[in-house]
Short mmCIF file of C-alpha atoms in Angstrom, two decimals:
data_model
loop_
_atom_site.label_atom_id
_atom_site.label_comp_id
_atom_site.label_asym_id
_atom_site.label_seq_id
_atom_site.Cartn_x
_atom_site.Cartn_y
_atom_site.Cartn_z
CA UNK A 1 -14.13 -20.02 -115.14
CA UNK A 2 -14.15 -18.92 -111.52
CA UNK A 3 -11.44 -21.48 -110.71
CA UNK A 4 -9.24 -20.09 -113.49
CA UNK A 5 -9.72 -16.53 -112.23
CA UNK A 6 -8.87 -17.60 -108.68
CA UNK A 7 -5.79 -19.45 -109.91
CA UNK A 8 -4.54 -16.42 -111.86
CA UNK A 9 -5.19 -14.15 -108.88
CA UNK A 10 -3.29 -16.56 -106.62
CA UNK A 11 -0.30 -16.70 -108.96
CA UNK A 12 -0.22 -12.91 -109.35
CA UNK A 13 -0.40 -12.40 -105.60
CA UNK A 14 2.50 -14.84 -105.21
CA UNK A 15 4.60 -12.95 -107.75
CA UNK A 16 4.01 -9.60 -106.10
CA UNK A 17 4.64 -11.11 -102.65
CA UNK A 18 8.18 -11.93 -103.73
CA UNK A 19 8.75 -8.81 -105.83
CA UNK A 20 10.16 -5.47 -104.85
CA UNK A 21 10.17 -2.05 -106.43
CA UNK A 22 13.40 -0.26 -105.56
CA UNK A 23 13.69 3.50 -106.14
CA UNK A 24 17.39 4.29 -106.24
CA UNK A 25 19.81 7.16 -106.72
CA UNK A 26 23.53 7.76 -106.50
CA UNK A 27 26.67 8.98 -108.22
CA UNK A 28 28.72 7.78 -111.16
CA UNK A 29 32.44 7.88 -111.81
CA UNK A 30 32.92 7.48 -115.54
CA UNK A 31 35.41 7.78 -118.33
CA UNK A 32 35.67 7.00 -122.04
CA UNK A 33 38.23 4.45 -123.12
CA UNK A 34 40.08 5.84 -126.15
CA UNK A 35 42.52 3.43 -127.83
CA UNK A 36 45.46 4.76 -129.83
CA UNK A 37 44.76 8.36 -128.87
CA UNK A 38 47.09 11.25 -128.15
CA UNK A 39 44.64 12.39 -125.49
CA UNK A 40 44.79 11.17 -121.90
CA UNK A 41 41.38 10.59 -120.28
CA UNK A 42 40.38 10.90 -116.63
CA UNK A 43 37.14 10.27 -114.75
CA UNK A 44 34.22 12.62 -114.24
CA UNK A 45 31.54 12.57 -111.52
CA UNK A 46 27.88 12.32 -112.55
CA UNK A 47 24.43 11.40 -111.24
CA UNK A 48 22.20 8.35 -111.54
CA UNK A 49 18.57 7.75 -110.52
CA UNK A 50 15.75 5.43 -111.42
CA UNK A 51 13.65 2.42 -110.50
CA UNK A 52 14.51 -1.27 -110.20
CA UNK A 53 12.06 -4.17 -110.09
CA UNK A 54 13.36 -7.28 -108.35
CA UNK A 55 11.50 -10.55 -108.89
CA UNK A 56 12.81 -12.84 -106.16
CA UNK A 57 13.11 -16.59 -106.74
CA UNK A 58 14.81 -17.85 -103.58
CA UNK A 59 18.46 -16.86 -103.51
CA UNK A 60 18.16 -15.82 -107.16
CA UNK A 61 16.30 -12.83 -108.56
CA UNK A 62 15.84 -11.12 -111.90
CA UNK A 63 16.17 -7.35 -111.69
CA UNK A 64 15.35 -5.10 -114.66
CA UNK A 65 15.94 -1.38 -114.09
CA UNK A 66 15.08 1.88 -115.79
CA UNK A 67 17.69 4.55 -115.08
CA UNK A 68 18.74 8.07 -115.92
CA UNK A 69 22.51 8.01 -115.84
CA UNK A 70 25.27 10.50 -116.60
CA UNK A 71 28.47 9.36 -118.26
CA UNK A 72 31.42 11.18 -119.76
CA UNK A 73 35.08 11.98 -119.26
CA UNK A 74 37.75 14.62 -119.06
CA UNK A 75 40.44 14.36 -121.71
CA UNK A 76 43.19 16.48 -123.17
CA UNK A 77 46.87 16.80 -123.90
CA UNK A 78 49.84 18.98 -123.00
CA UNK A 79 52.83 19.70 -125.23
CA UNK A 80 55.96 21.50 -124.04
CA UNK A 81 59.33 22.42 -125.50
CA UNK A 82 61.90 25.03 -124.57
CA UNK A 83 60.05 28.24 -125.46
CA UNK A 84 56.63 26.93 -126.36
CA UNK A 85 53.82 25.03 -124.67
CA UNK A 86 50.19 24.32 -125.36
CA UNK A 87 47.38 22.42 -123.67
CA UNK A 88 43.90 21.41 -124.76
CA UNK A 89 41.23 20.03 -122.43
CA UNK A 90 37.64 18.82 -122.78
CA UNK A 91 35.14 18.23 -119.98
CA UNK A 92 32.28 16.08 -121.36
CA UNK A 93 29.04 14.99 -119.65
CA UNK A 94 26.50 12.83 -121.52
CA UNK A 95 22.96 11.86 -120.48
CA UNK A 96 21.50 8.39 -121.03
CA UNK A 97 18.32 6.46 -120.40
CA UNK A 98 19.51 2.97 -119.59
CA UNK A 99 17.86 -0.43 -119.18
CA UNK A 100 19.98 -3.09 -117.42
CA UNK A 101 18.56 -6.60 -116.87
CA UNK A 102 20.48 -8.31 -114.08
CA UNK A 103 20.62 -11.74 -112.54
CA UNK A 104 21.16 -11.30 -108.81
CA UNK A 105 22.25 -13.83 -106.19
CA UNK A 106 21.51 -12.91 -102.55
CA UNK A 107 22.90 -14.63 -99.44
CA UNK A 108 22.49 -14.05 -95.73
CA UNK A 109 19.73 -13.14 -93.25
CA UNK A 110 17.29 -10.27 -93.76
CA UNK A 111 19.22 -8.19 -91.23
CA UNK A 112 22.29 -8.09 -93.51
CA UNK A 113 21.89 -9.69 -96.94
CA UNK A 114 24.73 -9.56 -99.45
CA UNK A 115 24.27 -9.82 -103.20
CA UNK A 116 26.20 -10.05 -106.45
CA UNK A 117 24.68 -9.22 -109.82
CA UNK A 118 25.52 -9.21 -113.51
CA UNK A 119 23.78 -8.80 -116.82
CA UNK A 120 23.45 -6.91 -120.11
CA UNK A 121 22.34 -3.31 -120.53
CA UNK A 122 21.28 -0.98 -123.31
CA UNK A 123 21.37 2.80 -123.13
CA UNK A 124 20.14 5.63 -125.32
CA UNK A 125 21.99 8.95 -125.32
CA UNK A 126 19.86 12.06 -125.59
CA UNK A 127 22.07 15.02 -124.81
CA UNK A 128 24.70 16.52 -122.57
CA UNK A 129 27.16 19.36 -122.27
CA UNK A 130 30.84 20.04 -122.70
CA UNK A 131 33.47 22.63 -121.82
CA UNK A 132 36.61 23.26 -123.87
CA UNK A 133 39.79 25.10 -122.79
CA UNK A 134 42.90 25.87 -124.80
CA UNK A 135 46.10 27.58 -123.63
CA UNK A 136 49.19 28.47 -125.62
CA UNK A 137 52.42 30.05 -124.37
CA UNK A 138 54.87 31.27 -127.02
CA UNK A 139 57.92 33.09 -125.61
CA UNK A 140 55.76 34.37 -122.75
CA UNK A 141 52.97 35.53 -125.04
CA UNK A 142 49.91 33.67 -123.70
CA UNK A 143 46.78 32.94 -125.71
CA UNK A 144 43.71 31.27 -124.22
CA UNK A 145 40.40 30.13 -125.66
CA UNK A 146 37.33 28.68 -123.95
CA UNK A 147 33.89 27.58 -125.07
CA UNK A 148 30.85 25.73 -123.77
CA UNK A 149 28.17 23.95 -125.71
CA UNK A 150 25.64 21.15 -125.94
CA UNK A 151 26.29 17.55 -126.88
CA UNK A 152 24.03 15.98 -129.50
CA UNK A 153 23.88 12.41 -130.74
CA UNK A 154 23.82 11.58 -134.43
CA UNK A 155 25.52 12.75 -137.60
CA UNK A 156 26.89 16.26 -137.55
CA UNK A 157 25.27 18.52 -140.18
CA UNK A 158 27.51 19.26 -143.16
CA UNK A 159 27.52 23.01 -142.54
CA UNK A 160 27.44 23.12 -138.76
CA UNK A 161 28.14 26.62 -137.46
CA UNK A 162 26.99 26.00 -133.89
CA UNK A 163 29.13 25.16 -130.86
CA UNK A 164 27.39 21.79 -130.51
CA UNK A 165 29.58 18.70 -130.16
CA UNK A 166 28.22 15.63 -131.99
CA UNK A 167 28.63 12.01 -130.89
CA UNK A 168 27.97 9.52 -133.69
CA UNK A 169 26.35 6.65 -131.79
CA UNK A 170 23.40 7.14 -129.41
CA UNK A 171 23.03 3.43 -128.61
CA UNK A 172 25.26 2.10 -125.84
CA UNK A 173 25.26 -1.70 -125.41
CA UNK A 174 27.16 -3.05 -122.44
CA UNK A 175 27.43 -5.41 -119.52
CA UNK A 176 27.29 -4.64 -115.81
CA UNK A 177 28.76 -6.51 -112.84
CA UNK A 178 28.71 -5.66 -109.18
CA UNK A 179 27.43 -6.37 -105.72
CA UNK A 180 26.24 -4.85 -102.50
CA UNK A 181 24.29 -5.29 -99.31
CA UNK A 182 20.70 -4.82 -98.12
CA UNK A 183 20.28 -3.75 -94.50
CA UNK A 184 17.15 -4.92 -92.64
CA UNK A 185 15.35 -5.10 -96.00
CA UNK A 186 15.07 -1.30 -95.87
CA UNK A 187 18.24 0.10 -97.46
CA UNK A 188 20.11 -1.38 -100.41
CA UNK A 189 23.68 -0.26 -101.17
CA UNK A 190 24.93 -1.26 -104.61
CA UNK A 191 28.30 -0.85 -106.34
CA UNK A 192 28.44 -1.67 -110.03
CA UNK A 193 30.85 -1.42 -112.94
CA UNK A 194 29.51 -0.92 -116.45
CA UNK A 195 31.57 -1.89 -119.50
CA UNK A 196 30.43 -0.31 -122.75
CA UNK A 197 30.72 -2.46 -125.86
CA UNK A 198 29.65 0.18 -128.43
CA UNK A 199 31.97 2.83 -129.85
CA UNK A 200 30.73 6.38 -129.42
CA UNK A 201 32.60 7.61 -132.48
CA UNK A 202 32.60 5.66 -135.74
CA UNK A 203 36.23 6.27 -136.66
CA UNK A 204 37.77 5.66 -133.25
CA UNK A 205 37.62 3.09 -130.47
CA UNK A 206 35.74 4.97 -127.77
CA UNK A 207 33.75 3.05 -125.16
CA UNK A 208 32.06 4.12 -121.94
CA UNK A 209 33.32 2.87 -118.59
CA UNK A 210 31.11 3.65 -115.57
CA UNK A 211 31.40 2.93 -111.86
CA UNK A 212 28.07 3.43 -110.03
CA UNK A 213 27.42 3.90 -106.31
CA UNK A 214 23.67 3.84 -105.52
CA UNK A 215 21.36 3.63 -102.51
CA UNK A 216 17.91 2.11 -102.95
CA UNK A 217 14.80 1.72 -100.79
CA UNK A 218 13.12 -1.70 -101.32
CA UNK A 219 9.31 -1.44 -101.36
CA UNK A 220 7.14 -4.56 -100.96
CA UNK A 221 8.21 -8.10 -100.47
#
């Protein structure tokens, strides 16, 4: 019995010797990919923060993460003719809790170690905000309209009288690929691109695309 306990303790100590917790934070540059849409989409800046756990197995490691991440986009359209013009613009920011599980390959000395990583991810949307602007010019007579509201995930109520904007799908499956560098085993810089595979809206192709820039502090070894 004592031998078994000692063996388990030895194995656990070995695992934690080669494992690292990595608090991390950074910015996101994201957009939503709309296919066959009259709207043109551009990127929006957001925030990301969370904790990674890297289980190192030589040059390979498995790295699950738990992150808060902001996604979204700016999209709109402009129409002009001789005496008439109109424009409509949305600024959308969505909040997700996301769990990527990455396979990471690291090469180089501890002073400057480079890595590449890739793996699946799943996110859950739980809110956000939007801003809407409309402008119309008819023979010099200008009309404008603006509103702000919350973003909610799920089916929109049948008699919705609020300013809330509803997104059908809260689950965001995807894959992530990227790379970076760890300096002196104290600072990890990571750049990653996330490709959403789930449509946000049921009746339209609408997938998240996210570029992340994060800085982490490896703890333990």
